[in-house]
PDB file of C-alpha atoms in Angstrom:
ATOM      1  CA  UNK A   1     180.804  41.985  23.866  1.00 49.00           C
ATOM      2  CA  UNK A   2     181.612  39.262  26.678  1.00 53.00           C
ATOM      3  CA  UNK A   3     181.562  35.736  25.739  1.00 47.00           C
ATOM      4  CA  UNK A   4     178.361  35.212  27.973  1.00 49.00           C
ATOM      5  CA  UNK A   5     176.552  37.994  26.002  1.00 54.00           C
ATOM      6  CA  UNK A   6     177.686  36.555  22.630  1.00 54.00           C
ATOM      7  CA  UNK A   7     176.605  33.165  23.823  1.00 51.00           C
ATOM      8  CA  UNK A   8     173.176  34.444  25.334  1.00 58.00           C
ATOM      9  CA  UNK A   9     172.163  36.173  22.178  1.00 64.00           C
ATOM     10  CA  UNK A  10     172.957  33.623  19.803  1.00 73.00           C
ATOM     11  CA  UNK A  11     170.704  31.216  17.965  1.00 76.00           C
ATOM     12  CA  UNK A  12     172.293  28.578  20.253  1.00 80.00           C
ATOM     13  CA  UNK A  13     172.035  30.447  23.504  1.00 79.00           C
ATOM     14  CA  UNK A  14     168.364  31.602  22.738  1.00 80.00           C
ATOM     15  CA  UNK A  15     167.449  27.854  22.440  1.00 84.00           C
ATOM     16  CA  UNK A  16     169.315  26.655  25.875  1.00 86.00           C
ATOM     17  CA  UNK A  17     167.579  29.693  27.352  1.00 87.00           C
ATOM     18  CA  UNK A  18     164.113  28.101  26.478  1.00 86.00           C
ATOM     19  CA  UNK A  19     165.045  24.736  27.095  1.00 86.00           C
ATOM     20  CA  UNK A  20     166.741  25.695  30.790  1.00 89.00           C
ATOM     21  CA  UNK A  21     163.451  28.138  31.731  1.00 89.00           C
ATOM     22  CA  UNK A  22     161.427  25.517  29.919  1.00 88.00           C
ATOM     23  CA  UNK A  23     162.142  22.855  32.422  1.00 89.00           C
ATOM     24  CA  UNK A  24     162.180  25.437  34.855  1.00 90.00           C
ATOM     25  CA  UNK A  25     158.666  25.969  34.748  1.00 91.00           C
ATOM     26  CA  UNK A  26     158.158  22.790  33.978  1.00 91.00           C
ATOM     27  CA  UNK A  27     159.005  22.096  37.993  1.00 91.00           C
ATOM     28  CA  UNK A  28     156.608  24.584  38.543  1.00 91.00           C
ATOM     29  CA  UNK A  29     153.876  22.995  37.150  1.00 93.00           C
ATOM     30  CA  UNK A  30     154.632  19.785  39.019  1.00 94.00           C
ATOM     31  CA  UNK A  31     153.748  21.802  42.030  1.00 92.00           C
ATOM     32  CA  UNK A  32     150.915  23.832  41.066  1.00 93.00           C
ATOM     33  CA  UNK A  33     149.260  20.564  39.930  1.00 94.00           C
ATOM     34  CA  UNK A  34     150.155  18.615  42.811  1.00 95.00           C
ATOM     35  CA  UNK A  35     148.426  21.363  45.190  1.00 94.00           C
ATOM     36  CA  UNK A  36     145.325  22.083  42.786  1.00 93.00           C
ATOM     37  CA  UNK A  37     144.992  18.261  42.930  1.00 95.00           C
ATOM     38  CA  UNK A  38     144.046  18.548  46.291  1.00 95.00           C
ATOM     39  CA  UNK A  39     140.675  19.769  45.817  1.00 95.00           C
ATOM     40  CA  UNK A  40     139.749  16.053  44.619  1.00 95.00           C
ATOM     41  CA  UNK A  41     139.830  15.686  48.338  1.00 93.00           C
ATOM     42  CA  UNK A  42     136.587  16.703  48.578  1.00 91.00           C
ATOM     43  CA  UNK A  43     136.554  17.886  52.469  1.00 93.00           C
ATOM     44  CA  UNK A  44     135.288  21.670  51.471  1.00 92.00           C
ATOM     45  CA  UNK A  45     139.179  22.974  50.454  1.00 92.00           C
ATOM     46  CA  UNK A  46     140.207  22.651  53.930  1.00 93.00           C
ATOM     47  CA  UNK A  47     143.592  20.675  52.549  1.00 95.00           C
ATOM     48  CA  UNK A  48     143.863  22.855  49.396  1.00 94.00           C
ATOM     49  CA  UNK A  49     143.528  25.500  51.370  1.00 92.00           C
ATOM     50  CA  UNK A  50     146.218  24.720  53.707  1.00 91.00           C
ATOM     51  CA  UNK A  51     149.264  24.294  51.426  1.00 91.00           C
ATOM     52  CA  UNK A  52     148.044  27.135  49.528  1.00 87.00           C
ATOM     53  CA  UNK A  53     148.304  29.007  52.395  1.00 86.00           C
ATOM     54  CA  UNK A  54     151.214  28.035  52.827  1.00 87.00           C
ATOM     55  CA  UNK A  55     152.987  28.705  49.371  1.00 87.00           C
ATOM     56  CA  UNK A  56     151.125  31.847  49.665  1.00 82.00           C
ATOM     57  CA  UNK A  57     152.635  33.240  52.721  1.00 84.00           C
ATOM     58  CA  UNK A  58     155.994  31.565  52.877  1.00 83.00           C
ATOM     59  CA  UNK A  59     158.496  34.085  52.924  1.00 86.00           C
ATOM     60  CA  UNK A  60     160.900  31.692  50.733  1.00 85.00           C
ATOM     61  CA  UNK A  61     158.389  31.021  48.671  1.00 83.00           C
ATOM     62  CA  UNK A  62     157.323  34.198  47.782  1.00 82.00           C
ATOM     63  CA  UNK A  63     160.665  35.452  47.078  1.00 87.00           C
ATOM     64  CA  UNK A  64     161.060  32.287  44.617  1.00 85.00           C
ATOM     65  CA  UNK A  65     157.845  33.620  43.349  1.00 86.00           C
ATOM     66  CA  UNK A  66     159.913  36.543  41.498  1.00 88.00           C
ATOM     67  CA  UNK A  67     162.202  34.006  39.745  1.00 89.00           C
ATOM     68  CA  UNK A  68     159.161  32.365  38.523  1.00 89.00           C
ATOM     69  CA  UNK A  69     157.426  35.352  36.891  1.00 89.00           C
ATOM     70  CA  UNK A  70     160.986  35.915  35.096  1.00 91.00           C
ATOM     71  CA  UNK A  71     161.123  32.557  34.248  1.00 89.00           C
ATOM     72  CA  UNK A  72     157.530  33.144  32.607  1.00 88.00           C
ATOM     73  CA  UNK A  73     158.547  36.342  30.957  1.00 89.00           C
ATOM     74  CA  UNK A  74     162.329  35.434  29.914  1.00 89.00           C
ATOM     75  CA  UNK A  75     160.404  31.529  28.247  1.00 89.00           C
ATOM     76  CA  UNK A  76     157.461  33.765  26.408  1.00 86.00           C
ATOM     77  CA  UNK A  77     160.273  36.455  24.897  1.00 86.00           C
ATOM     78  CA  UNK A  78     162.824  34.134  24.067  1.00 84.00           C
ATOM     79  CA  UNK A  79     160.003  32.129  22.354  1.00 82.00           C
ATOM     80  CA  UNK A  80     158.825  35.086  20.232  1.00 82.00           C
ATOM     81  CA  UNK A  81     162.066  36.048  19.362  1.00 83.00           C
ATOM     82  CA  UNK A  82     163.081  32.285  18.047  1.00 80.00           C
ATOM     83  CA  UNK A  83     160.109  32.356  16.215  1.00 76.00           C
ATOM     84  CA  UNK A  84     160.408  35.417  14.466  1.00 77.00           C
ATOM     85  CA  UNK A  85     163.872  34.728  13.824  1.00 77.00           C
ATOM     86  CA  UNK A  86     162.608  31.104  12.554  1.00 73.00           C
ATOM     87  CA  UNK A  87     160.221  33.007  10.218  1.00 71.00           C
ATOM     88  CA  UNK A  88     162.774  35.537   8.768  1.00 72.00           C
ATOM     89  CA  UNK A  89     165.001  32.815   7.760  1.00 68.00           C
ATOM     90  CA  UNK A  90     162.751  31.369   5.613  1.00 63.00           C
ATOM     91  CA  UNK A  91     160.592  34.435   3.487  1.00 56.00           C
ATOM     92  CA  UNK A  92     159.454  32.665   0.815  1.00 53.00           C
ATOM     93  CA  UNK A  93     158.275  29.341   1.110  1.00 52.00           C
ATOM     94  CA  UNK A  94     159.672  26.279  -0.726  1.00 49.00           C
ATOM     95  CA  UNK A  95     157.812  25.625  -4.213  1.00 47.00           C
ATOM     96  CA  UNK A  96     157.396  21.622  -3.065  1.00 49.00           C
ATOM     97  CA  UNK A  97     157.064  21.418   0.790  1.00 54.00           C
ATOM     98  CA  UNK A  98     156.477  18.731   3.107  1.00 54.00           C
ATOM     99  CA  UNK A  99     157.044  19.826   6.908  1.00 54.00           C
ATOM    100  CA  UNK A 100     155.460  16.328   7.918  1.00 53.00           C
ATOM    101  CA  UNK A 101     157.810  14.061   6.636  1.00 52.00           C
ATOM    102  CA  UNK A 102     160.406  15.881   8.855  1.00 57.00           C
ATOM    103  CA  UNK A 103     157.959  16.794  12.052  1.00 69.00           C
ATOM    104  CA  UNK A 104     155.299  16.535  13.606  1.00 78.00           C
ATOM    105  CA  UNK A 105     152.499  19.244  13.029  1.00 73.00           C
ATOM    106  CA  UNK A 106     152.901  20.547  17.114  1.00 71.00           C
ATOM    107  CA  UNK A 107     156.736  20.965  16.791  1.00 70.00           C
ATOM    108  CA  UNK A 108     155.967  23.367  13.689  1.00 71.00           C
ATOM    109  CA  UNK A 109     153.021  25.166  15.748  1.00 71.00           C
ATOM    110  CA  UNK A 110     155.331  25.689  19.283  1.00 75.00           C
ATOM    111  CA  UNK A 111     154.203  30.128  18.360  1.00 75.00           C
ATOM    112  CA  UNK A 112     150.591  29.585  18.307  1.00 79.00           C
ATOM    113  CA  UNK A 113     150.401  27.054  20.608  1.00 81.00           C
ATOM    114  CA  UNK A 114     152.854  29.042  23.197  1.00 82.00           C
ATOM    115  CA  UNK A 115     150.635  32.444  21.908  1.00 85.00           C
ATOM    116  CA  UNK A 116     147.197  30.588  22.754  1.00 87.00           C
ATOM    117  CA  UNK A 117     148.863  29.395  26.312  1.00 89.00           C
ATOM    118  CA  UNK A 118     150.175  33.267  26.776  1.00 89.00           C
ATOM    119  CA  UNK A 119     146.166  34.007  26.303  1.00 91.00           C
ATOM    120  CA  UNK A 120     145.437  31.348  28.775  1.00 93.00           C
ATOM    121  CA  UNK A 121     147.968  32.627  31.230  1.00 92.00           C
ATOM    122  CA  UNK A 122     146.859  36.442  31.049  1.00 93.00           C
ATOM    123  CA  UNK A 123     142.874  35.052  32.029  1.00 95.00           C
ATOM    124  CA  UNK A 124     144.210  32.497  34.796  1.00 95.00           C
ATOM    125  CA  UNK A 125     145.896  35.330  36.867  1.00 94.00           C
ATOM    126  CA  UNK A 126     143.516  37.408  36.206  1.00 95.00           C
ATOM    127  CA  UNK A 127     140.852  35.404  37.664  1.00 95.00           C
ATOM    128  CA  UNK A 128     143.273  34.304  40.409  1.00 93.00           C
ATOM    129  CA  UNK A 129     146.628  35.123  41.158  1.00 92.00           C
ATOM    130  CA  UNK A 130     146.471  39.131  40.331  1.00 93.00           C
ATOM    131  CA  UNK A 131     142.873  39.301  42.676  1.00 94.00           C
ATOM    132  CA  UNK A 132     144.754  37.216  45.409  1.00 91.00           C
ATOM    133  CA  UNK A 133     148.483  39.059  45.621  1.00 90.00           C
ATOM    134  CA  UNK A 134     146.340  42.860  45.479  1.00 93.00           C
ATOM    135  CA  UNK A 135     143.981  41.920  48.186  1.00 92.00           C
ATOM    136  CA  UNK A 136     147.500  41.141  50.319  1.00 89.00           C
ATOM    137  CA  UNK A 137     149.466  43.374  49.633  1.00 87.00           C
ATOM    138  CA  UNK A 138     146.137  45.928  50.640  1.00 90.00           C
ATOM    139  CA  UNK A 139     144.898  43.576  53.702  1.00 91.00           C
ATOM    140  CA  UNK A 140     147.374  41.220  54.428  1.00 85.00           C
ATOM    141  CA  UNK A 141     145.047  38.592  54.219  1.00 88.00           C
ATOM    142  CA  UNK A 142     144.645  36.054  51.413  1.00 89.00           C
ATOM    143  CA  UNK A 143     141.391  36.042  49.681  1.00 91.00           C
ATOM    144  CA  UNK A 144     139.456  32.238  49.709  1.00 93.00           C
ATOM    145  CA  UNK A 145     140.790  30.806  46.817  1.00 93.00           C
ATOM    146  CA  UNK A 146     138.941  27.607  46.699  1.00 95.00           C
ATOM    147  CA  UNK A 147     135.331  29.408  47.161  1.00 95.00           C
ATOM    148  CA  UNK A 148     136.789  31.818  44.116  1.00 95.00           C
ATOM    149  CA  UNK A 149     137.596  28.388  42.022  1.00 96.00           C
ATOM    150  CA  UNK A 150     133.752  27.196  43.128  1.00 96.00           C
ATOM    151  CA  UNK A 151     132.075  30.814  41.907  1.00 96.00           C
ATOM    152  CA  UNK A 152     134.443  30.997  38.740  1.00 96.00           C
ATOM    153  CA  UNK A 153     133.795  27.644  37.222  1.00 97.00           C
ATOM    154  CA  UNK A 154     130.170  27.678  37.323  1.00 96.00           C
ATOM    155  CA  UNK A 155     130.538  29.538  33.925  1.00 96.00           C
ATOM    156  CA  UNK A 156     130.253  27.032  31.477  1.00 97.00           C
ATOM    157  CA  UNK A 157     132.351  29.562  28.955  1.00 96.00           C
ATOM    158  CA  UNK A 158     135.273  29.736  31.237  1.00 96.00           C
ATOM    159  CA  UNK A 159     135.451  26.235  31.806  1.00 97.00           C
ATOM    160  CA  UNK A 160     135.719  25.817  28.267  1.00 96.00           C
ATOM    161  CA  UNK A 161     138.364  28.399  27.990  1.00 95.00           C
ATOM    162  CA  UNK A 162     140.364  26.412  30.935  1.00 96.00           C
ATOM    163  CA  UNK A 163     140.129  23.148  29.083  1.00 96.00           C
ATOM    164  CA  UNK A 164     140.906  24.582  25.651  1.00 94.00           C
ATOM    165  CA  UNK A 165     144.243  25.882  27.560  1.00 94.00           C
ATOM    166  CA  UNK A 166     144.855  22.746  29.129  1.00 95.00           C
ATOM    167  CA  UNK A 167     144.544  20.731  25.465  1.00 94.00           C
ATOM    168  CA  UNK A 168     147.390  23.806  23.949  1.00 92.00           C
ATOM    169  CA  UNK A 169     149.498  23.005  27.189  1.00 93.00           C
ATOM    170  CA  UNK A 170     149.409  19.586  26.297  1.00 94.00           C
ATOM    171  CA  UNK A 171     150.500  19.993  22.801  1.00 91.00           C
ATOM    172  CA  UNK A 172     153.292  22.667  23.976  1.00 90.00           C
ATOM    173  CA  UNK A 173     154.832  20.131  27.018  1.00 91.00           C
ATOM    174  CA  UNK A 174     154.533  17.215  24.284  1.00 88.00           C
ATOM    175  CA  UNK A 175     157.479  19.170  22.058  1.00 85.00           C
ATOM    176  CA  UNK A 176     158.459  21.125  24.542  1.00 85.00           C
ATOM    177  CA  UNK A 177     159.526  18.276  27.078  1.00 86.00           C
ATOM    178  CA  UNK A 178     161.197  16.216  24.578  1.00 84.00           C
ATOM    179  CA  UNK A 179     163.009  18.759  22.987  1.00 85.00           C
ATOM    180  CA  UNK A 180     164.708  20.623  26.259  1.00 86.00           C
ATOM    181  CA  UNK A 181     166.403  17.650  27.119  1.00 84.00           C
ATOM    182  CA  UNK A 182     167.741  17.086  23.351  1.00 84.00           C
ATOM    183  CA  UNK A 183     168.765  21.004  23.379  1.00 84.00           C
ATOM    184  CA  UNK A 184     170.802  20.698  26.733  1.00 82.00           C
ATOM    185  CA  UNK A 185     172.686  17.674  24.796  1.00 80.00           C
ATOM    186  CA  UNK A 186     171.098  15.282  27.604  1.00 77.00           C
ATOM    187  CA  UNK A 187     169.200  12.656  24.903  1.00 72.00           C
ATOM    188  CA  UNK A 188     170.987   9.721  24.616  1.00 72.00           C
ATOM    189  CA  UNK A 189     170.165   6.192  22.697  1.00 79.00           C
ATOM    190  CA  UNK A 190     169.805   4.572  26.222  1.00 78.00           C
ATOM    191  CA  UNK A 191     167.716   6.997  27.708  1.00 79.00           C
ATOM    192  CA  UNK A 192     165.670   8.499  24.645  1.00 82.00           C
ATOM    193  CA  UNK A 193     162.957   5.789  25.122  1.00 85.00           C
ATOM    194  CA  UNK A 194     163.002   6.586  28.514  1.00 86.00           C
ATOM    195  CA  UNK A 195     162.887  10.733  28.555  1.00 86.00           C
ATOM    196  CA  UNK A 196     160.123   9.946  26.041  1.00 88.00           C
ATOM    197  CA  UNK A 197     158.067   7.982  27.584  1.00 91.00           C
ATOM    198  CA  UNK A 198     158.352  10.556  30.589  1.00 91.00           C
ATOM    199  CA  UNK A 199     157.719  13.130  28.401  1.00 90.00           C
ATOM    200  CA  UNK A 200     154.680  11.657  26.913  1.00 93.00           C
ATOM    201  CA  UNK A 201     153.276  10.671  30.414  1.00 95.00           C
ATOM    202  CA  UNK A 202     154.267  14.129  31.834  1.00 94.00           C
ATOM    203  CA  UNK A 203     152.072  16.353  29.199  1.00 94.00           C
ATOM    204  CA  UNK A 204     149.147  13.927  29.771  1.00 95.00           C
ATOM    205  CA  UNK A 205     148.622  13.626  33.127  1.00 96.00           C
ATOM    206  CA  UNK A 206     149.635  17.439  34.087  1.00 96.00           C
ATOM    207  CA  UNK A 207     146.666  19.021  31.820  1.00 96.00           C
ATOM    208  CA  UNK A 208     144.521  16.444  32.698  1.00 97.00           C
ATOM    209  CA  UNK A 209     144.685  17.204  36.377  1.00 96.00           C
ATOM    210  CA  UNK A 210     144.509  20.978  35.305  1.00 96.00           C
ATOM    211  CA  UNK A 211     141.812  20.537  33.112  1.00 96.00           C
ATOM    212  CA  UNK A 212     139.311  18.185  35.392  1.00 96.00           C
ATOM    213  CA  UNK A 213     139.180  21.035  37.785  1.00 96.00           C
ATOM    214  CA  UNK A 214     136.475  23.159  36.363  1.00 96.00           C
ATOM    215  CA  UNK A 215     135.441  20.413  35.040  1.00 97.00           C
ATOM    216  CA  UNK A 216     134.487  18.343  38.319  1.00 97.00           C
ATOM    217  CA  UNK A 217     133.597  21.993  39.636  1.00 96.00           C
ATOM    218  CA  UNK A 218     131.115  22.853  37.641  1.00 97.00           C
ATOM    219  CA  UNK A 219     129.384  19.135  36.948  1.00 96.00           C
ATOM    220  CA  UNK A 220     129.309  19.373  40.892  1.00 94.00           C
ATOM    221  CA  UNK A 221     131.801  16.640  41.432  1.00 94.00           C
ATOM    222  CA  UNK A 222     133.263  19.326  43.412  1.00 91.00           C
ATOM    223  CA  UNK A 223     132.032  21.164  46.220  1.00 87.00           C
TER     224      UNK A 223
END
């Protein structure tokens, strides 16, 4: 076995693995929020619609669109498999145990919370993504995303599904954000305060955004 593959499929490996695809998508989400904000422009989707056109029918884009459902698929499997390995190591529970003196209750939930966001995920392209990328690849055309968003969240149930989501995803960057950067060896004493504040600021303000979307939709902020 090579030295990569010995690194790669150690405990150590499988955690830079999550923490590199972690921020990975992480950048992701920077975008996807930043274009979804765009619907707070109120002009009928005409500037949501325009950029995503545009990420939609970019050729470079939609080739970097194949690294990005890896990067989904390699974060969720590494994930499961730290987790189980996490749970394996430790079959019978302590007699006198006290996870919260060590951590905080999120950091010791990252499986559910990354299982409940998994759920999320699978309904999200569903409603979306999976619709949108068939009708292309059968018409060419892109289907009206922003008139989908509009018909979709005037289910009171699904927008409570999408903010449920949005308060796990918040709860997963909280940990998640923090702890890439202290995995990759980049925390330092000068910059910890910093990194967390960035953190802290980054997994409010990302769901938010996410989350007052079919909110603002269906209260008719929106239209």
């Amino acid at each position: 076995m090579s030295w990569f593959s010995q690194t790669l499929t150690s405990s150590i490996g499988k955690k830079l693995l999550m923490a590199l695809t972690g921020l990975f998508l992480i950048s992701f989400l920077v975008i996807h929020a930043t274009i979804n904000a765009m619907i707070f422009y109120n002009d009928g989707g005409e500037t949501f619609t325009h950029w995503g056109h545009f990420m939609g029918t970019n050729p470079i884009i939609r080739t970097l669109e194949i690294g990005l459902v890896a990067g989904f698929l390699i974060h969720i499997a590494d994930g499961f498999i730290l987790w189980k390995n996490n749970s394996d190591a430790r079959p019978v529970k302590y007699a006198v145990n006290n996870p919260s003196a060590n951590s905080t209750w999120y950091s010791r939930s990252m499986g559910l919370l990354g299982t409940l966001l998994l759920i999320f995920l699978v309904i999200h392209t569903a409603h979306f993504w999976i619709p949108n990328r068939s009708n292309q690849f059968a018409t060419g055309e892109e289907l009206n995303l922003y008139q989908m968003m509009l018909d979709i969240f005037q289910n009171p149930i699904v927008v409570i599904i999408y903010v449920l989501g949005c308060i796990s995803l918040f709860w997963h960057l909280l940990h998640g954000f923090k702890s890439a950067f202290q995995t990759l060896g980049l925390n330092h004493i000068k910059y910890n305060g910093a990194i967390n504040f960035l953190g802290t600021a980054f997994s409010v303000v990302v769901p938010t955004i996410f989350a007052l979307m079919p909110i603002s939709i269906y209260l008719g902020w929106v239209y």
